[in-house]
PDB file of C-alpha atoms in Angstrom:
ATOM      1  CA  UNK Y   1       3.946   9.043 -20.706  1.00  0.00           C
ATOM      2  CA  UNK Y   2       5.960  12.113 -21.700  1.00  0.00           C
ATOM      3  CA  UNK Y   3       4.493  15.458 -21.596  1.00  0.00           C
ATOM      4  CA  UNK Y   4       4.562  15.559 -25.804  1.00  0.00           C
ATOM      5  CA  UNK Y   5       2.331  12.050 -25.785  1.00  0.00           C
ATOM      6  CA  UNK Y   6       0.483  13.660 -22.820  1.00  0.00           C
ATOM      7  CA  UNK Y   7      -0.181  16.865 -25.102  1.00  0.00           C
ATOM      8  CA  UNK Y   8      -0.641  14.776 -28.716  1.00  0.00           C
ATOM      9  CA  UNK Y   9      -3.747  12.854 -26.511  1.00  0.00           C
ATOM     10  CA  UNK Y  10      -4.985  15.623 -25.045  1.00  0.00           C
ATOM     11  CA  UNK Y  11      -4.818  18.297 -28.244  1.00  0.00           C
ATOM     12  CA  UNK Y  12      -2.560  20.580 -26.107  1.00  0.00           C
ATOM     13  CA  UNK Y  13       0.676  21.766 -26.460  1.00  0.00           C
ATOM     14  CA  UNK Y  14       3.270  20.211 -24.465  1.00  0.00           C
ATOM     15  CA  UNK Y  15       4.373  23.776 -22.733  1.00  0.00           C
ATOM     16  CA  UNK Y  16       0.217  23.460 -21.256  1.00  0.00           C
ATOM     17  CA  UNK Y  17       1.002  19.702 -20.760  1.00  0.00           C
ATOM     18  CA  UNK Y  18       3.481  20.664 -18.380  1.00  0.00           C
ATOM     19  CA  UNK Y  19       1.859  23.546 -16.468  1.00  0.00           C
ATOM     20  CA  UNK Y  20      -0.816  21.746 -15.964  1.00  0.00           C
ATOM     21  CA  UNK Y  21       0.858  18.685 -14.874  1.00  0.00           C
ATOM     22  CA  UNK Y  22       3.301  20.749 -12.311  1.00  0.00           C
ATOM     23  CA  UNK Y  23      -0.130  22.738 -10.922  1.00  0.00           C
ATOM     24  CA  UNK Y  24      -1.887  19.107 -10.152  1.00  0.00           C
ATOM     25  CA  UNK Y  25       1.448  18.263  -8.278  1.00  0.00           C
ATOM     26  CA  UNK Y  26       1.557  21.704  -6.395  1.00  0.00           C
ATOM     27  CA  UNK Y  27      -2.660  21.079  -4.928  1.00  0.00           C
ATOM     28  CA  UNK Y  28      -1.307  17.284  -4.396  1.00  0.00           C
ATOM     29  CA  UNK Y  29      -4.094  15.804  -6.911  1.00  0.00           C
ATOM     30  CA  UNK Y  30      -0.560  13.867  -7.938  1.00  0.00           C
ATOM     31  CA  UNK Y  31       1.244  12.823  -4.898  1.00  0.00           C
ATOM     32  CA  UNK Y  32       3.859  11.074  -7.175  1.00  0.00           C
ATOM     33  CA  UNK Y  33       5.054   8.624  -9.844  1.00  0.00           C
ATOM     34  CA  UNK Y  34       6.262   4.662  -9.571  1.00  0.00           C
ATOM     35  CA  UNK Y  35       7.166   1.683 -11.356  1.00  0.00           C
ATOM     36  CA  UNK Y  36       4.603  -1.364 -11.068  1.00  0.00           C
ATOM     37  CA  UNK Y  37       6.498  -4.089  -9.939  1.00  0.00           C
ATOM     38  CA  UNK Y  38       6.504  -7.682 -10.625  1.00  0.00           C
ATOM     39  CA  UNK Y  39       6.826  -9.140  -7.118  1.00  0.00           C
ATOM     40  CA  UNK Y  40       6.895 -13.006  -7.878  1.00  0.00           C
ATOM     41  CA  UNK Y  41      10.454 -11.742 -10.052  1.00  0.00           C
ATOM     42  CA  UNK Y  42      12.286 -10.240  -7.187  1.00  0.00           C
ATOM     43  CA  UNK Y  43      11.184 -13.586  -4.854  1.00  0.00           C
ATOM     44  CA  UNK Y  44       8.167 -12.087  -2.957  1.00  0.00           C
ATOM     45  CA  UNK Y  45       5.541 -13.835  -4.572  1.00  0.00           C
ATOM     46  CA  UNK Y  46       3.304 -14.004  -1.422  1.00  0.00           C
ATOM     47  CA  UNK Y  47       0.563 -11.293  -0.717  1.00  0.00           C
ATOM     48  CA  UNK Y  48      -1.673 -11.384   2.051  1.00  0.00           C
ATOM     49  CA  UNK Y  49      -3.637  -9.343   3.828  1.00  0.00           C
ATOM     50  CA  UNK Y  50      -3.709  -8.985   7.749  1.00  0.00           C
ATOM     51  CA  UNK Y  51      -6.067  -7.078   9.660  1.00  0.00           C
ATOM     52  CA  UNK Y  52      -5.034  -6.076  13.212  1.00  0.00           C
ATOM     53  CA  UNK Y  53      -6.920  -5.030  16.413  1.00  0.00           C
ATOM     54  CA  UNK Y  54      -5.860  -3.908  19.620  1.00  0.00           C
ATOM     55  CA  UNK Y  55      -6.222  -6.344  22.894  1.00  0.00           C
ATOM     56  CA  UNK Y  56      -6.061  -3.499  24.912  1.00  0.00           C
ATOM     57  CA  UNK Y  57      -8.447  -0.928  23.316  1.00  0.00           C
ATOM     58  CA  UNK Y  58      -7.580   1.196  26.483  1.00  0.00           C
ATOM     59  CA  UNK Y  59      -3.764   1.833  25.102  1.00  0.00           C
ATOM     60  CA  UNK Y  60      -3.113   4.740  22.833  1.00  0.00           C
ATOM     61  CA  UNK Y  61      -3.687   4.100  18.857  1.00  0.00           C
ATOM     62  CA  UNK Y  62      -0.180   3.923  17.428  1.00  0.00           C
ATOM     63  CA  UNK Y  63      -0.216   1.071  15.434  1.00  0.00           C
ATOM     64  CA  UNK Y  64       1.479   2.463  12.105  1.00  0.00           C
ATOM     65  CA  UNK Y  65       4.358   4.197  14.191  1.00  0.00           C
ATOM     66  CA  UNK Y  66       5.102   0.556  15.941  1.00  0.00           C
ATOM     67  CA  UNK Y  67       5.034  -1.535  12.938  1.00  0.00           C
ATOM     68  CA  UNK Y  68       6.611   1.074  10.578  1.00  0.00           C
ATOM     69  CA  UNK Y  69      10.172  -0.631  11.053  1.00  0.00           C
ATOM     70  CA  UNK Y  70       8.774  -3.713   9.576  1.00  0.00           C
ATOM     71  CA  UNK Y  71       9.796  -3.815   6.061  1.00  0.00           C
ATOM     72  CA  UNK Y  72       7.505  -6.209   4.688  1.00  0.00           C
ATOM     73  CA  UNK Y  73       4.725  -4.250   5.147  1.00  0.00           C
ATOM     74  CA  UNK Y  74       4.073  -2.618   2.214  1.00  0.00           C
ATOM     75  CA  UNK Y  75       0.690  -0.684   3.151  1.00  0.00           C
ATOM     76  CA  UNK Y  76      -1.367   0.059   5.970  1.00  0.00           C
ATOM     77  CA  UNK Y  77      -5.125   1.439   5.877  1.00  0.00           C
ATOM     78  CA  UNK Y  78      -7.169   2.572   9.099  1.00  0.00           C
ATOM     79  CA  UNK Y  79     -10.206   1.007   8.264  1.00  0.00           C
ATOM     80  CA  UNK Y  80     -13.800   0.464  10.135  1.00  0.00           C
ATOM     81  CA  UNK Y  81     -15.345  -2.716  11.629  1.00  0.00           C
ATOM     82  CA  UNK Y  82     -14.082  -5.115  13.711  1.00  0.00           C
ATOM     83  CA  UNK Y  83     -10.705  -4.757  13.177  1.00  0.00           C
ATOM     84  CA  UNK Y  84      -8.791  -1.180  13.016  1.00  0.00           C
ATOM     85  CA  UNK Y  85      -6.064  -1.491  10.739  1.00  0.00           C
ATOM     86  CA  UNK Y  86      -5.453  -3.493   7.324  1.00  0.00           C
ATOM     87  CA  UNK Y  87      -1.457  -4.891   6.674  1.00  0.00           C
ATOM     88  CA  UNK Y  88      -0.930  -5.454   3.178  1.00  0.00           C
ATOM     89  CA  UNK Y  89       2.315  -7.664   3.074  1.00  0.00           C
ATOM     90  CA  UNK Y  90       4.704  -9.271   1.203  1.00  0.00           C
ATOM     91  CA  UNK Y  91       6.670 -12.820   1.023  1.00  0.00           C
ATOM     92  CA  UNK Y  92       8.415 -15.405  -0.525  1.00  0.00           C
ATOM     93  CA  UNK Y  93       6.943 -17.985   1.720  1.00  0.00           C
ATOM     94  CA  UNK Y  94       4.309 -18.855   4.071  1.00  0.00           C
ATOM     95  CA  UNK Y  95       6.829 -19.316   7.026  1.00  0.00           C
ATOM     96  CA  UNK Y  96       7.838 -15.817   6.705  1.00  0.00           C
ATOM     97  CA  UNK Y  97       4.332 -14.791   6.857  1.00  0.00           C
ATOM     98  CA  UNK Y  98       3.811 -16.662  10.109  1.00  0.00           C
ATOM     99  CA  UNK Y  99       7.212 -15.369  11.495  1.00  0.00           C
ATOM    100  CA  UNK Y 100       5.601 -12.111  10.390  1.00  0.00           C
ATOM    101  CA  UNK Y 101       2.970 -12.456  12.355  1.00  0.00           C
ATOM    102  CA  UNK Y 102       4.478 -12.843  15.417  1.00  0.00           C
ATOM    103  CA  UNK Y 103       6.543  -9.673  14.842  1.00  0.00           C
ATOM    104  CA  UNK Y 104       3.180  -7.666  14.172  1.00  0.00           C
ATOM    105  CA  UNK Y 105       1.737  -9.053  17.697  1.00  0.00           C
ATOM    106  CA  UNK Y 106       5.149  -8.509  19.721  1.00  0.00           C
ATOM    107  CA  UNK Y 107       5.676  -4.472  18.344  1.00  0.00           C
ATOM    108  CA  UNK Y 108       2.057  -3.659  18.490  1.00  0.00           C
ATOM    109  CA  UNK Y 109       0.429  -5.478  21.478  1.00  0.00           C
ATOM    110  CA  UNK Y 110      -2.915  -6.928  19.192  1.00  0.00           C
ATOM    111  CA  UNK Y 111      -4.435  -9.375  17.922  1.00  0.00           C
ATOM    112  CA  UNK Y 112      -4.488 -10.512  13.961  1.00  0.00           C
ATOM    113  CA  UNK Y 113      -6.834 -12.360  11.302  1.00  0.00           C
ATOM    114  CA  UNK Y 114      -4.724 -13.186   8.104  1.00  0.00           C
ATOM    115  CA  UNK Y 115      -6.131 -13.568   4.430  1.00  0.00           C
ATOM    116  CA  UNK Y 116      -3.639 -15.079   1.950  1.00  0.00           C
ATOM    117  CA  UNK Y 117      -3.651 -13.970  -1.654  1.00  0.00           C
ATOM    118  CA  UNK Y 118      -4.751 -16.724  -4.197  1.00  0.00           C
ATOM    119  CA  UNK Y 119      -4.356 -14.842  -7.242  1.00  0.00           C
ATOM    120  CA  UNK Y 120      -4.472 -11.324  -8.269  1.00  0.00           C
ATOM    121  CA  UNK Y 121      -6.423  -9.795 -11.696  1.00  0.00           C
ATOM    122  CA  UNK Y 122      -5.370  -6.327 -11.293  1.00  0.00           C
ATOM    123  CA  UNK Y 123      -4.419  -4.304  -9.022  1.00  0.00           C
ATOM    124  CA  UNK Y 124      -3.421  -0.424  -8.906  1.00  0.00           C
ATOM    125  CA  UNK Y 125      -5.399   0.222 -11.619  1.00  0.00           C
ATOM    126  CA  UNK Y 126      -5.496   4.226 -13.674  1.00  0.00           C
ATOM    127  CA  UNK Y 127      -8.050   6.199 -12.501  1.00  0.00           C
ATOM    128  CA  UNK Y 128     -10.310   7.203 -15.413  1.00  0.00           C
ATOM    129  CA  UNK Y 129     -12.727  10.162 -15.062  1.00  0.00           C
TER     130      UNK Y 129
END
């Protein structure tokens, strides 16, 4: 939305629209702007979600800096439970997924539990106050 739409919804004037705007990016409220993308259009209609753990709990925590080379990752939480770290991937077929896998349990020394995505409603919705 342009800063003129921005101001028309909001009753200000687009000069405020874009102070304001530019002061939420400078205290990182707004950490920055993308496209939504259809995945199943550029061939990686395949989500799934893949939860990792350590076998070795003794070995130092670096998960995300061992698997960061892997581009099919598109996310990865720290999370708490049983498991330490949610994968949210990407694919155009289940083979990849399981090739994948194996990549994930070579770099990072752990174990994995996999959840395939059936279908998706929504997903990064707005935030509304």
């Amino acid at each position: 939305m342009s800063y003129t739409d921005l101001g028309k919804a909001t009753g200000l004037s687009t000069s405020a629209v874009h102070q304001r705007v530019k002061r939420l990016e400078q205290r990182r409220l707004i950490l920055g702007y993308g496209a939504t993308v259809n995945h199943a259009e550029i061939g990686l209609p395949l989500t799934a979600f893949i939860s990792i753990r350590p076998i070795d709990p003794s070995q130092p925590d670096d998960c995300p800096d061992r698997l960061e080379h892997l581009p099919e990752i598109e996310s990865c939480w720290s999370v708490a439970g049983d498991e330490s770290y949610i994968l949210k991937v990407r694919s155009h077929a289940p083979a990849e997924i399981e090739e994948l896998l194996a990549r994930i349990r070579s770099a990072a020394n752990v174990s994995t539990r996999t959840t395939i995505v059936l279908s998706t409603y929504y997903e990064n919705r707005p935030v509304t106050g």
